[in-house]
PDB file of C-alpha atoms and ligand atoms in Angstrom:
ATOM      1  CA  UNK A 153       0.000   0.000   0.000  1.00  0.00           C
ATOM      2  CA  UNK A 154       2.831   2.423   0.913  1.00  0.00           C
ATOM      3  CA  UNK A 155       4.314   4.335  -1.952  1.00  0.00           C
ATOM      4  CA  UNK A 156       7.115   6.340  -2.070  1.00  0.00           C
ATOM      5  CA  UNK A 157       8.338   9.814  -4.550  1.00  0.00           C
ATOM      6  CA  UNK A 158      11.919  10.532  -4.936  1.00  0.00           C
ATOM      7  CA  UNK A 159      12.956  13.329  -3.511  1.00  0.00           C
ATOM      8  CA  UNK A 160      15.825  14.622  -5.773  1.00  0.00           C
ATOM      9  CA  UNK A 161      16.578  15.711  -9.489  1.00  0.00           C
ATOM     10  CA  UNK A 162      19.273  13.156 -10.002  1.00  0.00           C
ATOM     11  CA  UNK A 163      18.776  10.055  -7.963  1.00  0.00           C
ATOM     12  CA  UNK A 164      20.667   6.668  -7.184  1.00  0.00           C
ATOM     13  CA  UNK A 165      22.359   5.276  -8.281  1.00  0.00           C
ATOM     14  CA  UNK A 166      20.248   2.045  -7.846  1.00  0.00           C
ATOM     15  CA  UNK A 167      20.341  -1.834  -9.024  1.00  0.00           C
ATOM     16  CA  UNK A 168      17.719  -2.008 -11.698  1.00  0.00           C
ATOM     17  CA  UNK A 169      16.310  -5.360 -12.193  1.00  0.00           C
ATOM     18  CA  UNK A 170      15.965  -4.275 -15.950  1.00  0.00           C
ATOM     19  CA  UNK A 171      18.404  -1.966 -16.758  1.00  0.00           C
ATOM     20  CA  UNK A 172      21.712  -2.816 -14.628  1.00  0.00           C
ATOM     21  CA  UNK A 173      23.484   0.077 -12.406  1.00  0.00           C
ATOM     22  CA  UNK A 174      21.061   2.789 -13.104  1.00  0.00           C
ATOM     23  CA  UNK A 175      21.607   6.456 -12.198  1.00  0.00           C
ATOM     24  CA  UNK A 176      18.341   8.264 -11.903  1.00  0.00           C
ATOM     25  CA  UNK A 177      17.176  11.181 -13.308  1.00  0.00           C
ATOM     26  CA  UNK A 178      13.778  12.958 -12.219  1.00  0.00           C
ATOM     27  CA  UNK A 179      12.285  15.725 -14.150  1.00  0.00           C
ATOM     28  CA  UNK A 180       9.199  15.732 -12.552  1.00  0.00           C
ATOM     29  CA  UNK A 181       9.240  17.897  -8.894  1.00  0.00           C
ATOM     30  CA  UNK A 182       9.803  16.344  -6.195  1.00  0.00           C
ATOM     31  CA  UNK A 183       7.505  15.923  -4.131  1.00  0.00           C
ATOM     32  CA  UNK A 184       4.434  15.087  -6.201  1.00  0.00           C
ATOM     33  CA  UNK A 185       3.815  12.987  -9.001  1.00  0.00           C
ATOM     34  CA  UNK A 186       2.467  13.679 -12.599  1.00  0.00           C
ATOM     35  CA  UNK A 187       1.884  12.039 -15.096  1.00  0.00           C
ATOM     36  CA  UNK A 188      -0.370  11.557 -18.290  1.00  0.00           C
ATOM     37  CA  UNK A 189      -1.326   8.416 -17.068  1.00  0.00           C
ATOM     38  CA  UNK A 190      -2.435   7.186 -13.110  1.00  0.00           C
ATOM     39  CA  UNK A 191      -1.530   3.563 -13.306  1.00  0.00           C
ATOM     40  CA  UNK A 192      -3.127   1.736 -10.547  1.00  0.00           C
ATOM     41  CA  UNK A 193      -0.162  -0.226  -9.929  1.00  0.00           C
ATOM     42  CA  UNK A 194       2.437   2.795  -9.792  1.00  0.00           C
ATOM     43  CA  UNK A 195       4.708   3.039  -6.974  1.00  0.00           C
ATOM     44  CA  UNK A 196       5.025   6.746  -6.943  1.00  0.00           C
ATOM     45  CA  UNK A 197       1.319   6.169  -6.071  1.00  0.00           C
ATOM     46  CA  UNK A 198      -2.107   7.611  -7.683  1.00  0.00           C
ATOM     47  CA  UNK A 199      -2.030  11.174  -9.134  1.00  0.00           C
ATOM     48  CA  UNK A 200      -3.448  13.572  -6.419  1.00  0.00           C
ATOM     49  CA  UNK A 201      -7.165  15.060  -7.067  1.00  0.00           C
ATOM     50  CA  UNK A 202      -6.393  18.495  -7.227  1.00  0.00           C
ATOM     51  CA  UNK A 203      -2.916  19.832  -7.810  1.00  0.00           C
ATOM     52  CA  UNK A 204      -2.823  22.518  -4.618  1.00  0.00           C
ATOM     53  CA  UNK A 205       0.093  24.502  -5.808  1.00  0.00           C
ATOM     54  CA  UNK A 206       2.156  25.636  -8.786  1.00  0.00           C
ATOM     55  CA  UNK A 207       3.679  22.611 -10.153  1.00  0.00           C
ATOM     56  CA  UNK A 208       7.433  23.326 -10.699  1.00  0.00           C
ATOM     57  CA  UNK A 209       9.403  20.932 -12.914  1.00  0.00           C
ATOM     58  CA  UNK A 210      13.877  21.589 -12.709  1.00  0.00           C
ATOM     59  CA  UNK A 211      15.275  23.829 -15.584  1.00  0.00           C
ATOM     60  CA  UNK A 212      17.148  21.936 -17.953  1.00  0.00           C
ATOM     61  CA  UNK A 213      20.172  24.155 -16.746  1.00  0.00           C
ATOM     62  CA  UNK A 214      19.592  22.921 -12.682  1.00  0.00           C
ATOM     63  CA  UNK A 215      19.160  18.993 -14.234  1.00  0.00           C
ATOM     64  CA  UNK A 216      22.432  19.503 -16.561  1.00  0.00           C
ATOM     65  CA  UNK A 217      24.611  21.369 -13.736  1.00  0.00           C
ATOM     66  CA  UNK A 218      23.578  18.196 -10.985  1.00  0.00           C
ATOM     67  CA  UNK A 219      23.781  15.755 -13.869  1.00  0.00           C
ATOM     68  CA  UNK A 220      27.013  17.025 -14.000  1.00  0.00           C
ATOM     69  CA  UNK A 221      28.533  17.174 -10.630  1.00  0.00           C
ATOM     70  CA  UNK A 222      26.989  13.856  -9.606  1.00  0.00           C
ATOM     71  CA  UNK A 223      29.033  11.805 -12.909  1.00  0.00           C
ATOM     72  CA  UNK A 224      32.229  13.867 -11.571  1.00  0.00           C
ATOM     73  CA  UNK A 225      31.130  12.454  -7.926  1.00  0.00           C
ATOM     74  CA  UNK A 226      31.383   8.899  -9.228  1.00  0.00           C
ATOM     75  CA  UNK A 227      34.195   9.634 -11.914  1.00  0.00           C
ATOM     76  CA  UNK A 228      36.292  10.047  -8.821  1.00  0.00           C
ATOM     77  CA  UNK A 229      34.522   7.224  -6.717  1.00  0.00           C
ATOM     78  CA  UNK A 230      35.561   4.978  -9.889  1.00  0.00           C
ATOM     79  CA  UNK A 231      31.651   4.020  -9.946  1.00  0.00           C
ATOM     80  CA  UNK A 232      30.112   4.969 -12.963  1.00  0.00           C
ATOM     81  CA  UNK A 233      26.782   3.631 -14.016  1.00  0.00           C
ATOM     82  CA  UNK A 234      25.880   1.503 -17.142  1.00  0.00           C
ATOM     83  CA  UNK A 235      22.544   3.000 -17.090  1.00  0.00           C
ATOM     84  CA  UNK A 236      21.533   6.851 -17.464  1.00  0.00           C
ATOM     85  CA  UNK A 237      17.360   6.790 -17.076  1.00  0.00           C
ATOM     86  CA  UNK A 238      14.437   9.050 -16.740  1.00  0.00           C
ATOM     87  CA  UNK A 239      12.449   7.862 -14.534  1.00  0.00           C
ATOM     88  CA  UNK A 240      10.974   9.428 -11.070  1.00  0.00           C
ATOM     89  CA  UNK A 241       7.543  10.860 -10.192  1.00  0.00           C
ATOM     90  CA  UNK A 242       6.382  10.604 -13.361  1.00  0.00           C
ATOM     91  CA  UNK A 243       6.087  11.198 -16.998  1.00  0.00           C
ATOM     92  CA  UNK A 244       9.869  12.314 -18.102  1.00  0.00           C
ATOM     93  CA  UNK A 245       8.369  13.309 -21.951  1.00  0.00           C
ATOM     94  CA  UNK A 246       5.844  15.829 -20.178  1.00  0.00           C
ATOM     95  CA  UNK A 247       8.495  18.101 -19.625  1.00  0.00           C
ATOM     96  CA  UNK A 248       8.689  21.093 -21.792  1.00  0.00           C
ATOM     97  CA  UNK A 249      12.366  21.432 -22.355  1.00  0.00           C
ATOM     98  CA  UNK A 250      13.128  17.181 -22.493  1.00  0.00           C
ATOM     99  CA  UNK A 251      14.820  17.257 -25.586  1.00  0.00           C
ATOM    100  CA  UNK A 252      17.240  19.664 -24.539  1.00  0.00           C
ATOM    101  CA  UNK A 253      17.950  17.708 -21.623  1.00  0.00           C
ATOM    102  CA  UNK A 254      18.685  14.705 -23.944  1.00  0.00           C
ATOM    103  CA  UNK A 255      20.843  16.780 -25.613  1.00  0.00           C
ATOM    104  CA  UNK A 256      22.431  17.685 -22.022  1.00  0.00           C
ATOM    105  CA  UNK A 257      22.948  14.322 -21.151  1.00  0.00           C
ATOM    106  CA  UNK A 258      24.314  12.781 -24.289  1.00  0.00           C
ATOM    107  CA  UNK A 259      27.413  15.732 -24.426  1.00  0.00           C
ATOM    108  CA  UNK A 260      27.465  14.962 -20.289  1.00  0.00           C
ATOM    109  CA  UNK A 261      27.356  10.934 -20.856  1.00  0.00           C
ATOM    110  CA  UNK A 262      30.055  11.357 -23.600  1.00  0.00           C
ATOM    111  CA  UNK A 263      32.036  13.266 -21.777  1.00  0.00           C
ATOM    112  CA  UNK A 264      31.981  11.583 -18.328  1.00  0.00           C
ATOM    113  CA  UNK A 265      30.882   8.126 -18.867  1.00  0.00           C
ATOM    114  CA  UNK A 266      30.934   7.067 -22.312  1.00  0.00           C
ATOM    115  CA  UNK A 267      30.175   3.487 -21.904  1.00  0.00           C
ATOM    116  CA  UNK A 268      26.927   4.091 -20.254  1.00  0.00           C
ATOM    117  CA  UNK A 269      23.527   4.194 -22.240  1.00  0.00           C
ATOM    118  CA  UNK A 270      20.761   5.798 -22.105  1.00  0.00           C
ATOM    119  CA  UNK A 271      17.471   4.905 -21.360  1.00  0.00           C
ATOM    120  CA  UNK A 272      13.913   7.140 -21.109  1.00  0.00           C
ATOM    121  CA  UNK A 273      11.049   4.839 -19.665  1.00  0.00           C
ATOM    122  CA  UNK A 274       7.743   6.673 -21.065  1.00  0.00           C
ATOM    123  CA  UNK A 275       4.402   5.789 -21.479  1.00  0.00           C
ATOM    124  CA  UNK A 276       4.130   7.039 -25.089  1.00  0.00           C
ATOM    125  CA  UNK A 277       1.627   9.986 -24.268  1.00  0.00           C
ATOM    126  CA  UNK A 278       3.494  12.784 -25.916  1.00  0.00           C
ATOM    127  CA  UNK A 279       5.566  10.667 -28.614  1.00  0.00           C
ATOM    128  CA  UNK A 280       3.393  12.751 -31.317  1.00  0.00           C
ATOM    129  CA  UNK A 281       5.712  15.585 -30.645  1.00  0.00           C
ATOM    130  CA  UNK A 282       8.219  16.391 -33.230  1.00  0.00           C
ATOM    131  CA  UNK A 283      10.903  16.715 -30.600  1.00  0.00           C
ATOM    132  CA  UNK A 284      10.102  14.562 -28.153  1.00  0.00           C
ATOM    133  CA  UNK A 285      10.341  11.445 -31.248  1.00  0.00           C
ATOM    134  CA  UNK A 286      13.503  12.921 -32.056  1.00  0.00           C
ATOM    135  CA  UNK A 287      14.772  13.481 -29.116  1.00  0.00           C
ATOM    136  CA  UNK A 288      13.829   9.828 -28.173  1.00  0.00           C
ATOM    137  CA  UNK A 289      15.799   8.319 -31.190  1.00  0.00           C
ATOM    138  CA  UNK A 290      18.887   9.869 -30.548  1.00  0.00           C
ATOM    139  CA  UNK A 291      19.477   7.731 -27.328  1.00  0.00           C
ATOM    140  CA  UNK A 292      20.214   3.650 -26.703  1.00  0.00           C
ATOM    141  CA  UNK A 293      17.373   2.627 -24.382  1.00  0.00           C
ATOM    142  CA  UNK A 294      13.916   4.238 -25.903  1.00  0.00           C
ATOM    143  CA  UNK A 295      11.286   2.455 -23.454  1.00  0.00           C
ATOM    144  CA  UNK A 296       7.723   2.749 -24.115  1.00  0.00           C
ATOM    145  CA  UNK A 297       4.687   1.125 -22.143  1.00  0.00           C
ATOM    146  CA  UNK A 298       2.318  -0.638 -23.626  1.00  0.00           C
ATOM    147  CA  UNK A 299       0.299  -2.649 -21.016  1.00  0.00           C
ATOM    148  CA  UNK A 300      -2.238  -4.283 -23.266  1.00  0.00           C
ATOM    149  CA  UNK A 301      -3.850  -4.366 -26.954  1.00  0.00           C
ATOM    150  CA  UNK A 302      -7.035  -3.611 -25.719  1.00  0.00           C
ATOM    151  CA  UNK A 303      -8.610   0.198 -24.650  1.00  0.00           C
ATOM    152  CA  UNK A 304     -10.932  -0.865 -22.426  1.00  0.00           C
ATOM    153  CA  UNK A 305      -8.037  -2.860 -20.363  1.00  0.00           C
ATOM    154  CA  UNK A 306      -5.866   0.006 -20.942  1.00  0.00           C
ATOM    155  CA  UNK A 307      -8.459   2.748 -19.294  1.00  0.00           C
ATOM    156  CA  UNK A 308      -8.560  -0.348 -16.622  1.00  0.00           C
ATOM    157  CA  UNK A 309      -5.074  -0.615 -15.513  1.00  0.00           C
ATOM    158  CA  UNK A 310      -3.321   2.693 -16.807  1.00  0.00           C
ATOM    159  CA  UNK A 311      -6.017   5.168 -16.165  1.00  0.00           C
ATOM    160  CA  UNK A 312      -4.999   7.554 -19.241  1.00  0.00           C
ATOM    161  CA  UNK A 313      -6.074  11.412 -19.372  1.00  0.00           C
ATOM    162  CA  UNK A 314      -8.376  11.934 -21.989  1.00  0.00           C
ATOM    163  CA  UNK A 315      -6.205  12.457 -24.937  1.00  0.00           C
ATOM    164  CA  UNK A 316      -5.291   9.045 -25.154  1.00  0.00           C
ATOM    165  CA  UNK A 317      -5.833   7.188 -28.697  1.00  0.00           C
ATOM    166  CA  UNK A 318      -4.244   3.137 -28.778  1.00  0.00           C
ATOM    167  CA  UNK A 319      -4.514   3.403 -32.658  1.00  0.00           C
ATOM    168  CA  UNK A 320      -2.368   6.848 -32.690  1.00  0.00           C
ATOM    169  CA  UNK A 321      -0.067   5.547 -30.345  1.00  0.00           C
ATOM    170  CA  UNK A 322       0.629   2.005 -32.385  1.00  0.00           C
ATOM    171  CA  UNK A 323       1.054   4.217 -35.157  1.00  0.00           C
ATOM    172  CA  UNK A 324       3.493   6.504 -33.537  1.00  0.00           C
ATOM    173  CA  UNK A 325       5.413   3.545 -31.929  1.00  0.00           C
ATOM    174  CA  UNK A 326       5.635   1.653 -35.380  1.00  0.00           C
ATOM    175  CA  UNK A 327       7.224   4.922 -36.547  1.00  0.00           C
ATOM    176  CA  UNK A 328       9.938   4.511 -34.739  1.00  0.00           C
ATOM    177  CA  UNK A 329      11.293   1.878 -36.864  1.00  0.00           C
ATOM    178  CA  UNK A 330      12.456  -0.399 -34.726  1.00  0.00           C
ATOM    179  CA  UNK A 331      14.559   1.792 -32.621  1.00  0.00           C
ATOM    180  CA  UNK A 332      11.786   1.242 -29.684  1.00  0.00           C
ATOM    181  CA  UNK A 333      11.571  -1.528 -26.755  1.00  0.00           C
ATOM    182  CA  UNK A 334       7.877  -2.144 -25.401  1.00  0.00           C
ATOM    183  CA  UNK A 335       7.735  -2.647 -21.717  1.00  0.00           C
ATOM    184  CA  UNK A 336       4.540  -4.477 -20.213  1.00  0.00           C
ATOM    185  CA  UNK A 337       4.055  -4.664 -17.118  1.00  0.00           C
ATOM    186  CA  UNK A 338       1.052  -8.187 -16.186  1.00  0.00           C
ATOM    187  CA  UNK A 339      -0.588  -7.626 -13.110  1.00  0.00           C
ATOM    188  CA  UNK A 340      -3.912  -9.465 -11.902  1.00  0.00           C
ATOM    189  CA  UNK A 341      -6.709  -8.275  -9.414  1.00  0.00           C
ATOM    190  CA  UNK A 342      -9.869  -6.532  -9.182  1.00  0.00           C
ATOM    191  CA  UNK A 343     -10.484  -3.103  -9.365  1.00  0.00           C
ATOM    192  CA  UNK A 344     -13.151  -1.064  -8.596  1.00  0.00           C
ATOM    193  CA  UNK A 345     -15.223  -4.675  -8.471  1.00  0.00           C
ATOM    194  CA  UNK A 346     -14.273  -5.192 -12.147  1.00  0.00           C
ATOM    195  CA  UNK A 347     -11.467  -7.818 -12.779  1.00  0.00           C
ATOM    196  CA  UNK A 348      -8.035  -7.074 -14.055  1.00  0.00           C
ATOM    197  CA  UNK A 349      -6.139  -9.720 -16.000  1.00  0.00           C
ATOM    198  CA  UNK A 350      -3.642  -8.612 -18.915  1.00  0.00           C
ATOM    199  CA  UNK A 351      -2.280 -12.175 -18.902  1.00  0.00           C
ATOM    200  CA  UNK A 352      -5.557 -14.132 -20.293  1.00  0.00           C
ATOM    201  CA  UNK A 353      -4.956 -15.938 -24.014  1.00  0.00           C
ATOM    202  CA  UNK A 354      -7.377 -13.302 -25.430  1.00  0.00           C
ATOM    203  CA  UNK A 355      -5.035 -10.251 -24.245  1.00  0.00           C
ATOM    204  CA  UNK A 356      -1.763 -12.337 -25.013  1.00  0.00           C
ATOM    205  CA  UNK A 357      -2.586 -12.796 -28.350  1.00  0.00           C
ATOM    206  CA  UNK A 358      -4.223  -9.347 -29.069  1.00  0.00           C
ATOM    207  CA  UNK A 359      -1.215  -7.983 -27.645  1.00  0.00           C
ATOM    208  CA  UNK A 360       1.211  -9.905 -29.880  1.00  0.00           C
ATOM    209  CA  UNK A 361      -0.659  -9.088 -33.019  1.00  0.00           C
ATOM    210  CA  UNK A 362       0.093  -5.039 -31.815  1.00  0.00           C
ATOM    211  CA  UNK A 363       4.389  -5.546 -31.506  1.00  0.00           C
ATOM    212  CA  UNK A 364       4.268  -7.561 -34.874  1.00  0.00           C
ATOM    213  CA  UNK A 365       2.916  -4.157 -36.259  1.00  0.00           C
ATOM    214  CA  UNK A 366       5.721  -1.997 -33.658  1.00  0.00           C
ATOM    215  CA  UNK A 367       8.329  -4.067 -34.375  1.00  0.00           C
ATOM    216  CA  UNK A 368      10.252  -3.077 -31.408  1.00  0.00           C
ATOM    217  CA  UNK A 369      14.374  -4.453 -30.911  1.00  0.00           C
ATOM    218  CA  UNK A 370      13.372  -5.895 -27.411  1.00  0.00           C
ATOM    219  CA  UNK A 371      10.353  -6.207 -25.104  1.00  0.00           C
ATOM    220  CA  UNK A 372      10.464  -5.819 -21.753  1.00  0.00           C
ATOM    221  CA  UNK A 373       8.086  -7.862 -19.535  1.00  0.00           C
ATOM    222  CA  UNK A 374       7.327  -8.218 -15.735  1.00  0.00           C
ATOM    223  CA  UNK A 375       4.905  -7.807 -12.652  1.00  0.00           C
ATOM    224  CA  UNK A 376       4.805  -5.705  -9.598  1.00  0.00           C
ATOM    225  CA  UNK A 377       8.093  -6.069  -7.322  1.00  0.00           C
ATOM    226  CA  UNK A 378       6.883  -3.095  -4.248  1.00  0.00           C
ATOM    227  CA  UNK A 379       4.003  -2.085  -2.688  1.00  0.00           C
ATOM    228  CA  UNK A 380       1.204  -0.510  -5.493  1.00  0.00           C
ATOM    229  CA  UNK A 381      -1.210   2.105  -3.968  1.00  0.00           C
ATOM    230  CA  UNK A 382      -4.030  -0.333  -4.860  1.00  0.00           C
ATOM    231  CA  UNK A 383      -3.842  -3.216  -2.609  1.00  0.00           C
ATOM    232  CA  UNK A 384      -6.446  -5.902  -4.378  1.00  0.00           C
ATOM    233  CA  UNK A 385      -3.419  -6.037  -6.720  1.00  0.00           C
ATOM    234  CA  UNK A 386      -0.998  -9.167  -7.500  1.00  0.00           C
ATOM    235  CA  UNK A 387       2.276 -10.453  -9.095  1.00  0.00           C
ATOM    236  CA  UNK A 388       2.302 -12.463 -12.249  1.00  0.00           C
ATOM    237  CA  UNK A 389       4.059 -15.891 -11.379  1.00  0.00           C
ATOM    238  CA  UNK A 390       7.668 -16.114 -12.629  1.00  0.00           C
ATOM    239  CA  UNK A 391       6.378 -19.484 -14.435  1.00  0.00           C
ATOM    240  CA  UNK A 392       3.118 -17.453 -16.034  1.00  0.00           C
ATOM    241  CA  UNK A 393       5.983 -14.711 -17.536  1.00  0.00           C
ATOM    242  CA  UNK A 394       8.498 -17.012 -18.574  1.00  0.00           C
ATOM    243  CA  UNK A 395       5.664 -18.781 -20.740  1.00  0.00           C
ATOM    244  CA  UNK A 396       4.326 -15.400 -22.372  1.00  0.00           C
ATOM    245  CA  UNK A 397       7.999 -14.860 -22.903  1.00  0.00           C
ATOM    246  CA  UNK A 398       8.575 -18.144 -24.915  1.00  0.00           C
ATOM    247  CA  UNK A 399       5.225 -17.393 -27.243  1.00  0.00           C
ATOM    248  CA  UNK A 400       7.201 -14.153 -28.031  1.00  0.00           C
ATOM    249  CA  UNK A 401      10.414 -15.505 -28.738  1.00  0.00           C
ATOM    250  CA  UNK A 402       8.531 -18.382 -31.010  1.00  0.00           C
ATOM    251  CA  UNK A 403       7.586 -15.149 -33.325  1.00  0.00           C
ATOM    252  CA  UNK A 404      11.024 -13.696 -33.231  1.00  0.00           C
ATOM    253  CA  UNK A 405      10.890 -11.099 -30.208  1.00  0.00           C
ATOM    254  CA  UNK A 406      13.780 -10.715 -28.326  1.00  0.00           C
ATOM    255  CA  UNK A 407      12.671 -10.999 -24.858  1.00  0.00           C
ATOM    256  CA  UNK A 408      13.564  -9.977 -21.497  1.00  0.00           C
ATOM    257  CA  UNK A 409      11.809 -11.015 -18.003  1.00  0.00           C
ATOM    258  CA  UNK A 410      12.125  -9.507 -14.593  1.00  0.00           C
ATOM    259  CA  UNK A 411      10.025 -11.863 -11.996  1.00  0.00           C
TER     260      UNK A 411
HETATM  261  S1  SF4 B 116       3.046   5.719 -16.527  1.00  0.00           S
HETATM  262 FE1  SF4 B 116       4.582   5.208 -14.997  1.00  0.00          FE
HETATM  263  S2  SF4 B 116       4.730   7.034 -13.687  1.00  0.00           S
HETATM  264 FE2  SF4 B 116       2.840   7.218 -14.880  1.00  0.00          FE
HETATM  265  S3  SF4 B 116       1.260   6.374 -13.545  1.00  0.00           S
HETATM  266 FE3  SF4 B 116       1.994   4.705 -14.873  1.00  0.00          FE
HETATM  267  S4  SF4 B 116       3.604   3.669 -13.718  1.00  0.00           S
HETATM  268 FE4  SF4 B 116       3.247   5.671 -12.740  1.00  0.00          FE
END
């Protein structure tokens, strides 16, 4: 039930069970989430009712300067990450100046840590803007959500703001040729009395038909690993992955599973 916000710009760095030694970055404030989506499995928690005050996101010249000083912090500490990801309390695309800060942080990774990638996780709300695509395709690890082939499942478990379109956003993701890895996160439950289940042949196969027409270089599959602010929620069995993950791999995805 207990959900937690990080509380700084650039965080970690932390053991990602996807990504490897992952140094944070947070472009959302810090101490309340946003996001373009409410999951009801998120573990920076729901998205508040009301937003009380101001929201106030970092400059891209505050993110660059503590990007900065935090890979000359572990330049010297002879600890520097293989992962560089936007993450946090949120969306990272919903942030006006984002592709600027990739820009930022592709001079920074060159010039500090040049065997480290790159990764934005994103759940493909604002890939119809120009810069926010391009921005996306200029870095290693382009991670986009797609939870299920299905809208009504989608509304279910993701909770999108009103803008959201699945055709659009296949579309979109299929124009990335390639240069995209889906991430899906199973879950099963009830919510609000209905049930949730994106692991059920019907969804599985739906959902396959959708990356044939993506195409993306990887997918990225788990299940919840903390506490999710909806507590009727639970984790996919290791077995129940590892099975979807073989159908994939059958068709030619490359596949990667975190239990
Ligand atoms: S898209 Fe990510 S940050 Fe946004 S609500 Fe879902 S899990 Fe949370």
């Amino acid at each position: 039930m207990s959900t937690f916000l990080f509380d700084k710009i650039i965080f970690g760095p932390v053991k990602s069970r996807r990504l490897g030694v992952s140094l944070g970055i947070n472009l959302l404030p810090t101490d309340i989430k946003v996001c373009s989506f409410d999951c009801i499995y998120c573990e920076c928690g729901r998205n508040p009712k009301k937003y009380e005050k101001k929201i106030v996101l970092p400059s891209r010249q505050i993110v660059q300067q503590k990007l900065k000083e935090k890979l000359e912090e572990m330049t010297t500490a002879n600890q520097l990450p293989d992962v560089i990801t936007f993450a946090g309390n949120g969306e990272p695309t919903l942030h006006p100046e984002f592709a600027g800060i990739i820009d930022d942080t592709i001079e920074l990774r060159n010039q500090h840590a040049p065997n480290a990638r790159i990764a934005v996780l994103s759940n493909a709300t604002m890939i119809h803007k120009k810069d926010v695509f391009q921005a996306l395709l200029k870095i290693e690890d382009n991670i986009q959500k797609l939870d299920s082939a299905f809208e009504e499942t989608i509304k279910l478990l993701d909770c999108p703001n009103k803008n959201f379109n699945l055709q659009k956003t296949i579309d979109q993701l299929a124009s990335f040729g390639g240069n995209v890895i889906i991430q899906t996160l199973f879950v099963r439950g009830n919510y609000l009395g209905e049930t949730v289940d994106n692991t059920t042949e019907k969804e599985i196969s739906a959902w396959i038909a959708l990356l044939d027409k993506i195409k993306p270089s990887q997918v990225m599959i788990y299940t919840i690993a903390r506490d999710t602010p909806i507590d009727t929620l639970e984790k996919v069995p290791l077995t129940k992955l590892n099975e979807i993950a073989k159908n994939l791999e059958k068709v030619g995805f490359k596949v990667q599973v975190s239990g």
